[in-house]
Short mmCIF file of C-alpha atoms in Angstrom, two decimals:
data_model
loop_
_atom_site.label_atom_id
_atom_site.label_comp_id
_atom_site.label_asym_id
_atom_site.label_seq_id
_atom_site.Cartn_x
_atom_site.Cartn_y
_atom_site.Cartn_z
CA UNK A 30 16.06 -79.21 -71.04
CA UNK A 31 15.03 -82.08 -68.65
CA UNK A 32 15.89 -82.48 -65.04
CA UNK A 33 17.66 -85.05 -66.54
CA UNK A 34 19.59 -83.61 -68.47
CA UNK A 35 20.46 -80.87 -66.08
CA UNK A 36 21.86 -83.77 -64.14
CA UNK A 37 24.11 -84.78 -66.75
CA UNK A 38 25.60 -81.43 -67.64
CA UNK A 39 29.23 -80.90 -66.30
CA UNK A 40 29.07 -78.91 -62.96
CA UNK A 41 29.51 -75.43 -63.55
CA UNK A 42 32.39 -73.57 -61.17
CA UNK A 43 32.97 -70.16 -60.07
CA UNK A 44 36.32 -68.27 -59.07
CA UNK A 45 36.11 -65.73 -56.19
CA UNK A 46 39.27 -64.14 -55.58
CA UNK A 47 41.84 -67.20 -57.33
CA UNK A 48 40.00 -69.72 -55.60
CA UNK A 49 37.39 -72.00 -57.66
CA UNK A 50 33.85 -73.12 -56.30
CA UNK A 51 31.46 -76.01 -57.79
CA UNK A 52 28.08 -74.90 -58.01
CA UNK A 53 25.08 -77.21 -57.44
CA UNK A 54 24.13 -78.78 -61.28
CA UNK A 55 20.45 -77.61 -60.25
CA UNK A 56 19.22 -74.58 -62.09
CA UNK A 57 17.02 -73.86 -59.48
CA UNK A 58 19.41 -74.51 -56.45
CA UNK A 59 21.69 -72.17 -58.60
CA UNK A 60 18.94 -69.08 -58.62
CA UNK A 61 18.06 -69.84 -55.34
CA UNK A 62 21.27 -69.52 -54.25
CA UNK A 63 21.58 -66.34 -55.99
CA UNK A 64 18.59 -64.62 -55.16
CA UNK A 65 19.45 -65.31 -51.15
CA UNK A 66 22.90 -64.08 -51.76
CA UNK A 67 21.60 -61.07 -53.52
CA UNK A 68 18.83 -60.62 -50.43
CA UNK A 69 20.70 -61.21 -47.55
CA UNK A 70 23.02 -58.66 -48.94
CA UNK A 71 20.66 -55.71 -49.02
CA UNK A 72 20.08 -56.87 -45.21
CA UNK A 73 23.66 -56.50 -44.86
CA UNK A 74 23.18 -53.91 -42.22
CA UNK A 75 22.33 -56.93 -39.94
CA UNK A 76 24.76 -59.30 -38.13
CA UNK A 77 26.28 -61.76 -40.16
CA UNK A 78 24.81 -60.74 -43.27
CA UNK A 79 27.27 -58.26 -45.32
CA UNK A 80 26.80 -55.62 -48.27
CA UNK A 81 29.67 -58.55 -49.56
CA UNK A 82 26.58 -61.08 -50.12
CA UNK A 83 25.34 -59.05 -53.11
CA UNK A 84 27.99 -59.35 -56.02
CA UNK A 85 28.43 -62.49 -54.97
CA UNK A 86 24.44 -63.28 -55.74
CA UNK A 87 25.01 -61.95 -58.87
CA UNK A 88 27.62 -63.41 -59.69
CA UNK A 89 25.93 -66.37 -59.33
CA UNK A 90 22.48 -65.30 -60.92
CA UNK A 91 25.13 -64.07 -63.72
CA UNK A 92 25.49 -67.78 -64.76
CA UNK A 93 21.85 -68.51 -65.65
CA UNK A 94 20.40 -65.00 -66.68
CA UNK A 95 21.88 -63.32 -69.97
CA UNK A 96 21.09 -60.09 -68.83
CA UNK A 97 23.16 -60.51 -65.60
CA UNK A 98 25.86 -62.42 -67.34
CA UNK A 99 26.11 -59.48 -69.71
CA UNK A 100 26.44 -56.07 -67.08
CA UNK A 101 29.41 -58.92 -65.12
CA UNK A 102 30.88 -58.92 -68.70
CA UNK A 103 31.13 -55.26 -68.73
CA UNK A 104 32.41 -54.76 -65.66
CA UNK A 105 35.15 -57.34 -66.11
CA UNK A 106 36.10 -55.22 -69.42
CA UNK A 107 35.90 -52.10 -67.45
CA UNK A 108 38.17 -53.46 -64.54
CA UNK A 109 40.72 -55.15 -67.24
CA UNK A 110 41.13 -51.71 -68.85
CA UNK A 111 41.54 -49.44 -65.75
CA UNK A 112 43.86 -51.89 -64.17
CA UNK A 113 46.39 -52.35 -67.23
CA UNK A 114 48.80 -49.29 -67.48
CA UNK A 115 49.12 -47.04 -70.50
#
Protein backbone atom coordinates (compact mmCIF):
# COMPACT_ATOMS: atom_id res chain seq x y z
CA UNK A 1 0.00 0.00 0.00
CA UNK A 2 1.22 3.51 -1.09
CA UNK A 3 0.79 6.75 0.70
CA UNK A 4 -1.23 7.15 -2.07
CA UNK A 5 -3.34 4.91 -1.79
CA UNK A 6 -3.81 5.35 1.88
CA UNK A 7 -5.06 8.71 0.75
CA UNK A 8 -7.65 7.34 -1.33
CA UNK A 9 -9.13 4.81 1.04
CA UNK A 10 -12.54 5.89 2.60
CA UNK A 11 -11.91 7.46 6.10
CA UNK A 12 -12.29 5.02 8.66
CA UNK A 13 -14.80 6.12 11.81
CA UNK A 14 -15.13 5.11 15.27
CA UNK A 15 -18.26 5.11 17.72
CA UNK A 16 -17.61 5.98 21.41
CA UNK A 17 -20.62 5.82 23.36
CA UNK A 18 -23.49 6.36 20.13
CA UNK A 19 -21.53 9.06 18.86
CA UNK A 20 -19.28 8.48 15.57
CA UNK A 21 -15.64 9.95 15.08
CA UNK A 22 -13.55 10.20 11.64
CA UNK A 23 -10.18 9.12 12.09
CA UNK A 24 -7.21 10.66 10.23
CA UNK A 25 -6.79 8.36 6.68
CA UNK A 26 -2.98 8.23 7.85
CA UNK A 27 -1.88 4.89 9.17
CA UNK A 28 0.64 6.43 11.02
CA UNK A 29 -1.38 9.46 12.44
CA UNK A 30 -3.83 6.55 13.36
CA UNK A 31 -0.99 4.54 15.61
CA UNK A 32 0.26 7.58 16.76
CA UNK A 33 -2.78 8.54 17.95
CA UNK A 34 -3.19 5.32 19.60
CA UNK A 35 -0.07 4.77 21.18
CA UNK A 36 -0.45 8.50 22.98
CA UNK A 37 -3.91 7.58 23.98
CA UNK A 38 -2.74 4.31 25.31
CA UNK A 39 0.41 6.35 27.16
CA UNK A 40 -1.11 9.18 28.49
CA UNK A 41 -3.50 6.77 30.02
CA UNK A 42 -1.07 4.82 32.15
CA UNK A 43 -0.06 8.54 33.31
CA UNK A 44 -3.56 8.91 34.16
CA UNK A 45 -2.68 9.53 37.73
CA UNK A 46 -1.66 13.05 36.47
CA UNK A 47 -3.92 16.09 35.80
CA UNK A 48 -5.77 15.97 32.78
CA UNK A 49 -4.65 12.73 31.71
CA UNK A 50 -7.26 9.84 32.81
CA UNK A 51 -7.06 5.88 33.25
CA UNK A 52 -10.17 6.74 30.41
CA UNK A 53 -7.26 7.49 27.72
CA UNK A 54 -6.33 3.79 27.57
CA UNK A 55 -9.32 1.80 25.93
CA UNK A 56 -9.73 4.49 24.00
CA UNK A 57 -5.89 4.00 22.52
CA UNK A 58 -6.80 0.73 21.89
CA UNK A 59 -9.53 1.11 20.49
CA UNK A 60 -7.92 2.97 18.11
CA UNK A 61 -4.66 0.78 17.75
CA UNK A 62 -7.59 -2.00 17.42
CA UNK A 63 -8.19 -0.69 13.83
CA UNK A 64 -4.72 -1.28 12.38
CA UNK A 65 -3.28 -4.26 14.53
CA UNK A 66 -5.10 -7.78 14.18
CA UNK A 67 -4.07 -8.77 17.39
CA UNK A 68 -5.74 -5.73 19.08
CA UNK A 69 -8.69 -5.84 16.79
CA UNK A 70 -9.13 -9.43 17.88
CA UNK A 71 -9.02 -9.22 22.19
CA UNK A 72 -11.83 -5.75 21.27
CA UNK A 73 -13.72 -8.55 19.38
CA UNK A 74 -13.85 -10.66 22.38
CA UNK A 75 -14.72 -8.33 24.66
CA UNK A 76 -17.59 -7.00 22.56
CA UNK A 77 -18.86 -10.84 22.51
CA UNK A 78 -18.31 -11.04 26.15
CA UNK A 79 -20.26 -7.70 26.92
CA UNK A 80 -23.17 -8.72 24.25
CA UNK A 81 -23.66 -11.98 26.19
CA UNK A 82 -23.61 -10.72 29.86
CA UNK A 83 -25.80 -7.85 28.97
CA UNK A 84 -28.70 -9.86 27.11
CA UNK A 85 -31.02 -11.63 29.71
CA UNK A 86 -31.62 -15.36 29.86
Amino acid sequence: MTAADDDNAPARKITVLGREFTMPRSRGVRIAIGLLLTIGGILGFLPILGFWMIPLGLLVLSYEFALVRRHRRRFVVWWERRRRPD
